[in-house]
Amino acid sequence: MYRSHVLICGGTGCTSSNSEKIIEKMKEEIKARGLENEVNVVRTGCFGLCALGPIVTIYPEGACYTHVTVDDVEEIVAE
């Protein structure tokens, strides 16, 4: 059972803003920190907030990050 789920928008708008690269980097960073058995990365459908994308939401914490870039991933995982 995972303690956290990282939901990353995979809708058209976010995908065109590199959400796929964010997903890849997120998985790499989680694995590098030995958290792959504790944190699950999930590509979702559109959150409906396309102007704020790419969007990353962390559960169960409920943290929501907008305008995420690949450069933000390390800081998000560290938190």
Steps between C-alpha positions, in 0.01 A plus 500: 500500500631843406512780757473772235365535149635762261230587248632669188265635236521317171236710325569657162598843634738368763648244262580779255674675793730199562307311768636173356855616574388600849358150553827340385713730718269444800539123470879533465530729803277278715706194405828683565380571855391138555132595527359295212323263741346788697403755234285424195506728193171509308427669168145634522250651265441872485445680831309775317752770591688509170618860539688393815667191356691288523338411831635259764288400800629297794268277705419454780667833581286689249790715383445646153774643280428700185717605207735214589820457300752216491729722708239504781487122540800460732361759743152345494639153579720641776193652668 
